[in-house]
Coordinates of C-alpha atoms in Angstrom, one line a residue:
M1 CA 116.5 12.2 85.2
K2 CA 117.3 9.6 87.6
L3 CA 113.9 8.0 86.6
G4 CA 115.6 5.6 82.8
N5 CA 118.9 5.3 85.3
N6 CA 117.3 3.0 87.9
I7 CA 114.8 1.3 84.7
S8 CA 118.4 0.2 82.9
F9 CA 120.0 -0.9 86.0
L10 CA 117.5 -2.4 87.9
R11 CA 116.6 -4.0 84.3
K12 CA 120.3 -5.4 84.5
K13 CA 121.5 -6.5 88.0
K14 CA 117.7 -8.6 87.0
K15 CA 119.9 -10.2 84.3
L16 CA 117.0 -9.4 81.5
T17 CA 118.3 -7.7 77.4
Q18 CA 115.9 -4.7 76.6
E19 CA 113.8 -7.1 74.3
Q20 CA 113.1 -9.4 77.6
F21 CA 112.4 -6.7 79.6
A22 CA 110.1 -4.9 77.3
E23 CA 108.5 -9.0 76.1
M24 CA 107.5 -9.5 80.1
M25 CA 106.2 -5.8 80.1
E26 CA 104.6 -6.3 76.7
V27 CA 105.8 -3.3 74.7
T28 CA 108.6 -3.4 72.3
R29 CA 112.3 -3.5 72.5
Q30 CA 112.9 0.9 71.1
T31 CA 110.0 1.8 73.8
V32 CA 112.4 0.1 76.8
S33 CA 115.0 1.8 74.9
R34 CA 113.3 4.7 75.5
W35 CA 112.0 4.7 78.8
E36 CA 116.0 4.4 79.5
T37 CA 117.3 7.9 78.4
D38 CA 114.0 8.8 79.8
E39 CA 112.7 9.7 76.7
V40 CA 109.7 9.0 77.2
V41 CA 108.0 8.6 80.6
P42 CA 106.1 5.1 81.6
E43 CA 103.0 5.5 82.2
L44 CA 101.4 4.3 86.2
D45 CA 100.8 1.2 85.2
R46 CA 104.1 0.3 83.9
L47 CA 105.2 2.1 87.0
E48 CA 103.7 -0.2 89.1
Q49 CA 104.2 -3.9 86.9
M50 CA 107.7 -2.7 86.6
C51 CA 107.7 -2.5 90.8
S52 CA 106.4 -6.1 91.0
V53 CA 109.3 -7.1 87.4
F54 CA 111.8 -5.3 90.5
A55 CA 110.8 -5.7 93.3
C56 CA 111.1 -2.1 94.7
T57 CA 109.0 0.4 95.9
M58 CA 107.6 3.1 93.0
D59 CA 109.0 5.8 95.8
D60 CA 112.1 4.1 94.9
L61 CA 111.5 3.5 91.5
V62 CA 110.8 6.7 91.3
R63 CA 112.3 9.3 93.4
K64 CA 115.9 7.6 94.4
D65 CA 119.7 6.7 92.7
L66 CA 119.5 3.6 92.7
T67 CA 122.4 3.5 91.0
T68 CA 124.9 5.6 93.6
K69 CA 124.4 2.6 96.2
E70 CA 126.3 -0.4 94.2
N71 CA 129.0 2.2 94.6
I72 CA 129.2 1.8 98.4
Y73 CA 129.3 -2.2 99.3
S74 CA 131.4 -4.4 97.1
P75 CA 130.3 -8.0 95.7
V76 CA 130.1 -10.2 98.9
E77 CA 133.3 -13.1 99.2
V78 CA 134.1 -15.5 100.7
R79 CA 137.6 -15.6 102.6
K80 CA 139.8 -17.9 104.5
L81 CA 141.1 -16.3 107.3
P82 CA 144.0 -17.2 109.0
A83 CA 144.6 -18.0 113.0
F84 CA 145.2 -14.6 114.4
R85 CA 146.0 -13.0 118.2
M86 CA 144.9 -10.6 118.8
A87 CA 144.2 -8.1 122.2
R88 CA 140.8 -7.6 123.6
Y89 CA 139.0 -5.4 126.4
V90 CA 135.1 -4.7 126.1
I91 CA 133.5 -1.8 127.7
I92 CA 129.7 -1.3 128.4
S93 CA 128.3 2.1 127.9
A94 CA 126.1 5.0 126.5
N95 CA 128.6 4.9 123.9
P96 CA 130.6 1.5 123.9
E97 CA 132.3 1.9 120.1
Q98 CA 134.3 4.9 120.7
D99 CA 134.3 4.4 124.3
V100 CA 137.3 0.6 123.6
L101 CA 137.9 2.1 120.4
N102 CA 139.9 5.2 122.7
Y103 CA 141.5 2.8 125.4
M104 CA 142.2 -0.1 122.8
M105 CA 144.0 3.3 120.8
A106 CA 145.6 3.9 124.0
W107 CA 147.0 0.9 125.1
G108 CA 148.4 0.5 121.6
K109 CA 150.8 3.2 122.5
T110 CA 151.9 2.3 126.4
S111 CA 152.2 -1.5 125.3
G112 CA 154.2 -0.8 122.2
L113 CA 152.1 -2.4 119.7
L114 CA 151.3 1.1 117.7
A115 CA 155.6 1.2 118.2
A116 CA 156.6 -2.3 116.3
C117 CA 153.8 -2.4 114.3
P118 CA 151.7 1.1 113.1
D119 CA 149.6 -0.3 110.2
A120 CA 148.2 -2.9 113.5
K121 CA 144.3 -3.9 112.5
L122 CA 142.0 -2.6 115.0
L123 CA 138.3 -4.4 115.0
G124 CA 135.0 -4.2 116.6
W125 CA 131.5 -6.2 117.1
D126 CA 129.1 -6.2 120.0
F127 CA 128.8 -7.5 122.8
P128 CA 125.3 -9.0 123.1
F129 CA 126.1 -9.5 127.1
V130 CA 124.0 -6.6 128.3
S131 CA 120.5 -7.2 130.0
Q132 CA 117.5 -6.1 129.3
E133 CA 117.7 -3.6 132.5
Q134 CA 121.0 -2.1 131.4
Q135 CA 119.6 -1.4 127.6
M136 CA 116.5 0.0 128.3
R137 CA 116.4 1.4 131.9
F138 CA 120.3 2.9 131.4
G139 CA 120.9 3.5 127.6
L140 CA 123.7 0.3 128.2
H141 CA 125.0 -1.1 125.3
G142 CA 128.4 -3.3 124.6
Y143 CA 130.8 -3.4 122.0
V144 CA 134.8 -4.8 121.8
A145 CA 137.8 -4.0 120.1
A146 CA 140.9 -6.2 119.1
Y147 CA 143.9 -5.3 117.6
V148 CA 145.1 -8.3 116.3
L149 CA 148.8 -9.0 118.0
P150 CA 151.7 -9.1 114.7
E151 CA 153.5 -12.4 115.4
G152 CA 156.3 -12.8 118.0
F153 CA 154.5 -10.0 119.5
E154 CA 155.3 -10.2 122.7
T155 CA 154.1 -7.1 125.6
T156 CA 152.9 -7.4 129.7
C157 CA 151.0 -4.6 129.5
P158 CA 147.8 -5.1 131.7
G159 CA 144.1 -3.4 130.4
V160 CA 143.4 -6.6 128.3
E161 CA 142.6 -10.0 127.2
F162 CA 144.8 -12.2 124.9
A163 CA 142.5 -15.0 122.9
T164 CA 143.3 -16.4 119.6
N165 CA 140.9 -16.7 116.4
N166 CA 141.0 -20.0 114.8
E167 CA 140.9 -20.1 111.1
A168 CA 137.2 -19.6 110.1
E169 CA 135.6 -19.3 106.8
Y170 CA 134.2 -15.2 106.4
A171 CA 131.5 -13.8 103.8
V172 CA 132.8 -10.2 103.7
I173 CA 131.7 -7.1 102.0
T174 CA 133.2 -3.5 102.1
V175 CA 131.4 -0.4 102.8
T176 CA 132.2 2.6 101.0
D177 CA 132.2 5.8 103.5
P178 CA 130.1 4.0 106.3
H179 CA 129.6 6.8 108.2
V180 CA 127.7 9.1 105.7
R181 CA 124.6 7.3 106.4
S182 CA 125.6 4.5 109.7
F183 CA 122.3 3.2 110.8
E184 CA 121.5 2.5 107.1
R185 CA 125.2 1.8 105.4
I186 CA 126.6 -0.3 108.0
S187 CA 122.6 -2.1 108.2
G188 CA 122.8 -2.5 104.9
G189 CA 125.6 -4.5 104.3
Y190 CA 124.4 -7.2 107.2
Q191 CA 121.6 -7.6 105.3
R192 CA 123.4 -8.1 101.8
I193 CA 125.0 -10.7 103.7
M194 CA 123.3 -12.7 105.2
E195 CA 121.7 -12.8 101.6
Y196 CA 123.8 -13.4 100.2
L197 CA 125.0 -16.3 102.6
Q198 CA 120.6 -17.2 102.6
A199 CA 120.7 -16.8 105.7
G200 CA 118.1 -15.6 108.9
N201 CA 120.3 -14.6 111.9
I202 CA 123.4 -15.5 113.7
K203 CA 123.1 -18.1 116.6
E204 CA 122.5 -17.8 119.8
R205 CA 126.2 -20.3 119.5
F206 CA 128.4 -21.0 117.6
P207 CA 132.3 -22.4 117.3
E208 CA 135.0 -21.4 120.2
N209 CA 137.4 -19.2 119.1
V210 CA 135.6 -17.7 116.1
I211 CA 134.5 -13.9 115.9
P212 CA 130.9 -14.7 114.6
C213 CA 131.5 -11.1 113.3
F214 CA 133.3 -7.8 113.3
E215 CA 134.6 -5.3 111.8
Y216 CA 137.8 -3.6 110.5
E217 CA 137.6 0.3 109.4
Y218 CA 140.6 2.0 107.7
D219 CA 141.0 4.5 105.2
K220 CA 142.6 3.9 101.3
D221 CA 143.9 7.0 98.7
G222 CA 141.8 9.4 100.9
V223 CA 138.1 7.1 101.1
H224 CA 137.5 5.7 104.2
Y225 CA 135.5 2.2 104.2
M226 CA 134.2 -0.8 106.4
D227 CA 134.5 -4.3 105.7
I228 CA 132.2 -7.1 107.7
F229 CA 133.1 -10.3 107.7
I230 CA 130.7 -12.8 109.2
H231 CA 131.4 -16.4 110.3
T232 CA 129.2 -18.3 107.6
D233 CA 129.5 -21.4 109.7
S234 CA 127.8 -18.9 112.5
V235 CA 124.9 -18.1 111.0
I236 CA 121.1 -20.1 111.0
R237 CA 120.8 -20.8 107.6
G238 CA 117.0 -20.9 106.1
K239 CA 115.6 -16.7 106.3
S240 CA 113.6 -16.5 109.4

């Protein structure tokens, strides 16, 4: 059963011992142990009390396997990224992510970048400057893709904008298999970073020559991952 594992998982996440949790629930430690091993199913009023303690819904506690979510997301960490040069392009369309990624991969071949550096990193982020009419009436959205250029690489191949991202501090999380349930998993990654930063939103104005947030996807040992980066000084502190 999932219930016992969920109780144990949420208790440990709250950094509570069985004794401490038992005291909060006004039961014995043995009772908590029996709940967590599924020897005994807690009564409804106890389950409601747990939902209050763990700040979760009854449906999540009883029906979902909450332990699997812990394997999806890495802990959030702060990294200082050195400055890097990039070649970038933006597309506004009904499917901008795939359109601009395909465009940049073609540019990477034509420019000689992928021959010189087969593992060149391809980053992506939302392009926010799309009008409401474009979004609502035509279903258009914007997305930017950018190759990180290795030191010394030069090309005259047209069709991109060359830019520099200054040295900056980013909060980073890794999402495993992000496209299994894209909306839930990727959004959840952003949410976890914002909670870590105690932030409510991305600033409308952010430091020049610093990408406020971006994504990087890659494969490792047969598993697909996405790293999400949010610039620590481009967020509004204090939850909205």
